[in-house]
Tab-separated table of C-alpha atoms in Angstrom:
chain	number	residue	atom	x	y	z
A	26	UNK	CA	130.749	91.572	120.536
A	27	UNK	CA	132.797	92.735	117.614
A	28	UNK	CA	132.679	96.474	119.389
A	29	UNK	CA	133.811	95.303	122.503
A	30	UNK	CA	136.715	93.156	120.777
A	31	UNK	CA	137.711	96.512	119.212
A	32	UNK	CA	137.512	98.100	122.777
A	33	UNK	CA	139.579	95.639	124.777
A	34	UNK	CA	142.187	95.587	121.698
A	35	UNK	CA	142.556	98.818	121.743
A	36	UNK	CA	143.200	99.099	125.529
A	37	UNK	CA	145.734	96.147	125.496
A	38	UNK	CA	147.679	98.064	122.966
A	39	UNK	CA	147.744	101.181	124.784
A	40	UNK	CA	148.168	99.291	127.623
A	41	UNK	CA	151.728	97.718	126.203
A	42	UNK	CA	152.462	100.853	124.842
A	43	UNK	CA	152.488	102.563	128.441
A	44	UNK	CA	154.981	99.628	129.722
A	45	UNK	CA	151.740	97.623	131.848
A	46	UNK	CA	151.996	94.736	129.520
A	47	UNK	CA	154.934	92.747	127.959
A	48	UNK	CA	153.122	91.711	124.621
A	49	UNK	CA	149.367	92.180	123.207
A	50	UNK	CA	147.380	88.995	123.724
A	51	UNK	CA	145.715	87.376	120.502
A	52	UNK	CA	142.027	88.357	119.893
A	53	UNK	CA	139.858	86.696	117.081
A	54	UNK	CA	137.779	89.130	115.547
A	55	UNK	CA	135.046	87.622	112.982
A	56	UNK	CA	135.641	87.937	109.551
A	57	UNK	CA	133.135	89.185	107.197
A	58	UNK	CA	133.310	89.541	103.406
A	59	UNK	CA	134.302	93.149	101.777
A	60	UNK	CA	130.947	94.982	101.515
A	61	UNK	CA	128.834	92.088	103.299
A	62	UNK	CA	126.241	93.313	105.544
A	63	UNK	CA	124.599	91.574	108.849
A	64	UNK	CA	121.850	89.707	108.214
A	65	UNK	CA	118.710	91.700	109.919
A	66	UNK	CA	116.893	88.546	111.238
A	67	UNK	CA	117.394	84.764	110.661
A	68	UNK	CA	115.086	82.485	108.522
A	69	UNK	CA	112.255	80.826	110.382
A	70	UNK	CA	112.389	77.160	110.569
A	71	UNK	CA	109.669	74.802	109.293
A	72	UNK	CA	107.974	73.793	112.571
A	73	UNK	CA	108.085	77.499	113.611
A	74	UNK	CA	106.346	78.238	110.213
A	75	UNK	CA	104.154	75.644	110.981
A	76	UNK	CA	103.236	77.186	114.957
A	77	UNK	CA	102.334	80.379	113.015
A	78	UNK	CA	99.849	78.957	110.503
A	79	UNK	CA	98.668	77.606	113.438
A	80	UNK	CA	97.751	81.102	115.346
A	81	UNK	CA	96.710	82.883	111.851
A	82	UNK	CA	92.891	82.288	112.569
A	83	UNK	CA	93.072	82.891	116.083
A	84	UNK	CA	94.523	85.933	115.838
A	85	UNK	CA	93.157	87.706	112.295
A	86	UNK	CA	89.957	85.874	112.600
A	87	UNK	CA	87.970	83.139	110.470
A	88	UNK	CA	87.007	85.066	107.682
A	89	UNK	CA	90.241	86.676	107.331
A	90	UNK	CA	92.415	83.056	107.698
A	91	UNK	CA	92.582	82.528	104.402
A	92	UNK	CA	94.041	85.140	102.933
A	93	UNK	CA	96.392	85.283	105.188
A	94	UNK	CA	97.465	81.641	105.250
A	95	UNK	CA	98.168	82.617	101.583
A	96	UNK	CA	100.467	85.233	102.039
A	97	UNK	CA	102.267	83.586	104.578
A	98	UNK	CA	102.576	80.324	102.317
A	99	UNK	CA	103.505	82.943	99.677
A	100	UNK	CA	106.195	84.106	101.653
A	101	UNK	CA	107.284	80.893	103.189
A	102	UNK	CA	107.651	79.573	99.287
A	103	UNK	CA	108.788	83.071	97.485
A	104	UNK	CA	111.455	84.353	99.653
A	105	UNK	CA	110.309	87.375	98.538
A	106	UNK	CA	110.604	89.832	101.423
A	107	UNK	CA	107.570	91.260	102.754
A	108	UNK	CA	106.952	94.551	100.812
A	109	UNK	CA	107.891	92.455	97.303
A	110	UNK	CA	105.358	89.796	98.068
A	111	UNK	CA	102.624	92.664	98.982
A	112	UNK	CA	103.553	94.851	95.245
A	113	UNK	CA	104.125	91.273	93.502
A	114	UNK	CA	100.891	91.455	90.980
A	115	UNK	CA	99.622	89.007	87.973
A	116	UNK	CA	98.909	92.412	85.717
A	117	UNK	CA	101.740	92.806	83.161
A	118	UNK	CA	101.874	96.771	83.549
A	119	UNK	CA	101.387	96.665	87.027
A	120	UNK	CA	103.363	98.458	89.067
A	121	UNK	CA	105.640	96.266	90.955
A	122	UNK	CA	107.188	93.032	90.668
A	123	UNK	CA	104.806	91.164	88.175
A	124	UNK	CA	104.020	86.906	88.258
A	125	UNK	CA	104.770	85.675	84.501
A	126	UNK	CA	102.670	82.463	84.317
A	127	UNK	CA	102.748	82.403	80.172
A	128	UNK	CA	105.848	80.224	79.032
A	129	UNK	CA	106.985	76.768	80.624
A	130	UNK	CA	108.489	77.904	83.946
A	131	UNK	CA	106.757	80.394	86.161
A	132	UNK	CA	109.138	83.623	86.502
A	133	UNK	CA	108.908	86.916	88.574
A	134	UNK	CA	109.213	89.927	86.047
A	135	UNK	CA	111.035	92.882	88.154
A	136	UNK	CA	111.309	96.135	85.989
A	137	UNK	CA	114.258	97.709	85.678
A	138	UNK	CA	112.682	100.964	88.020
A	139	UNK	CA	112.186	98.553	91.128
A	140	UNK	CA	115.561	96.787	90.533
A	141	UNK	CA	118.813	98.109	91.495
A	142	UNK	CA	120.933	97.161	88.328
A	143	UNK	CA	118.688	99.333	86.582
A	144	UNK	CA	117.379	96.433	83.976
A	145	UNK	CA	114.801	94.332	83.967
A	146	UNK	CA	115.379	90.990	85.344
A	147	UNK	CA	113.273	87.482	85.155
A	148	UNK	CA	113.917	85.218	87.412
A	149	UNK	CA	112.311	81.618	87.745
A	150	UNK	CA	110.607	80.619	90.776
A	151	UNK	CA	110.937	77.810	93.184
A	152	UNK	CA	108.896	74.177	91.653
A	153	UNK	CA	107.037	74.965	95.313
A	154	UNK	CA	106.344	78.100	94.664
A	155	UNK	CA	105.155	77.867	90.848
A	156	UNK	CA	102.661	75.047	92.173
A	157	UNK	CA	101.041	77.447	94.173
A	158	UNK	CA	101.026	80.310	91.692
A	159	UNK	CA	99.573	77.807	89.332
A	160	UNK	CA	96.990	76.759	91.710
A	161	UNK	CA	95.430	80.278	91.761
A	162	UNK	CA	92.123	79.274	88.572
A	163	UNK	CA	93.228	81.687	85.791
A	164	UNK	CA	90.066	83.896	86.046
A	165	UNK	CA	91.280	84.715	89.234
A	166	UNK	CA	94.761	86.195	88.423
A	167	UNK	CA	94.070	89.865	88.004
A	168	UNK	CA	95.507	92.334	90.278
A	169	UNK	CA	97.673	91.635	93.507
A	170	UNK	CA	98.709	87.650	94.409
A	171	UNK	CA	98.555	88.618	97.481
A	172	UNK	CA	95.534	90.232	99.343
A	173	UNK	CA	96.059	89.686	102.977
A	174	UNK	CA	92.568	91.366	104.479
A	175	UNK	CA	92.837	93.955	106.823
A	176	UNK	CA	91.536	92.867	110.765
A	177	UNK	CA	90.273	96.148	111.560
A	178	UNK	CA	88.709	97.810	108.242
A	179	UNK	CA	89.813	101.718	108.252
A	180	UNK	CA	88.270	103.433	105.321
A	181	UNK	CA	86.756	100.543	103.399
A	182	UNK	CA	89.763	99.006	102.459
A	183	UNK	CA	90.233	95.417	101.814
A	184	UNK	CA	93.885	95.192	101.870
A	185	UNK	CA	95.959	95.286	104.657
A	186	UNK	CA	99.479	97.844	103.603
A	187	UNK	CA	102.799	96.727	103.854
A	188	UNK	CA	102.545	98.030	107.243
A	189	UNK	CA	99.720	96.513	108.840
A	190	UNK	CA	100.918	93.417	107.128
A	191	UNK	CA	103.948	93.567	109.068
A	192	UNK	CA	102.893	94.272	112.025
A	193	UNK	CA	100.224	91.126	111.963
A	194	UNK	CA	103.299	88.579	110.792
A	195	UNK	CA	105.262	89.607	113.621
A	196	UNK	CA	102.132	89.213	116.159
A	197	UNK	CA	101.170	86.126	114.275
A	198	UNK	CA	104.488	85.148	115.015
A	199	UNK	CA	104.664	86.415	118.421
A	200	UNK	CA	101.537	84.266	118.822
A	201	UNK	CA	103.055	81.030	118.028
A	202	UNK	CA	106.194	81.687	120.512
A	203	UNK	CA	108.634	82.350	117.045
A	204	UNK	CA	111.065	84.510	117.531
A	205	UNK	CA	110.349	87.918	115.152
């Protein structure tokens, strides 16, 4: 729309300047901040959150619901994009973002080589979030949080990548009639 403002103001102009118009009618162009970007999509609401956990076992299968209704609570509770909740890990030296479960609030641990600052941040999670970080029995928290399976098993993996991850959310979505 903003393009086509630009268009048509640009034509009116030239269009006074050539004597065809008196004065240059008013346009409204939005305003965005210096520097601010578009948003690429637009959060999901609950109830379409809801429509996809829904479709998660139709669609990836009953043994692989589970691990998938994880990640996508994970996400839901995060709002960690997609590739951050896939490299977010419990291992201190991991490579990635890293969950910090050790002092009285639950933080994410982002080194400074993943964050654009260039220094390591800690930031505190969301109460929802926390609760289901500290759900997860402590034996259990080695390696990724997340560990969405793969539905078609290529090469004896049992993690889906970023990519197939993806690509399932959106069907998942797609599934549930949300707009991805």
């Amino acid at each position: 729309i903003d393009g086509h403002c630009r268009h048509l103001k640009a034509m009116l102009r030239w269009a006074k300047s050539q004597g065809m118009l008196n004065e240059v009618p008013h346009i409204d162009m939005s305003k965005r901040g210096k520097g601010a970007k578009l948003m690429k999509g637009r959060p999901i609401t609950f109830e379409e959150f809801e429509r996809m956990l829904a479709k998660v076992e139709s669609f990836v299968g009953a043994g692989n619901a589970a691990s998938w209704k994880h990640f996508m609570r994970g996400l839901w509770w995060s709002g960690l994009r997609l590739r951050e909740a896939m490299s977010l890990s419990w291992d201190e030296f991991a490579d990635g973002l890293i969950v910090d479960t050790s002092e009285e609030f639950v933080t994410i641990v982002i080194p400074a080589d993943h964050e654009k600052g260039g220094k390591n941040r800690v930031y505190p999670v969301a109460p929802e979030f926390a609760e289901m970080l500290l759900s997860v029995p402590e034996v259990d928290r080695t390696g990724f949080v997340f560990n969405p399976r793969p539905i078609r098993v290529i090469g004896g993996r049992t993690r889906a990548t970023d990519a197939q991850a993806g690509r399932t959310v959106v069907k998942i979505g797609e599934a549930g009639n949300v707009v991805v």
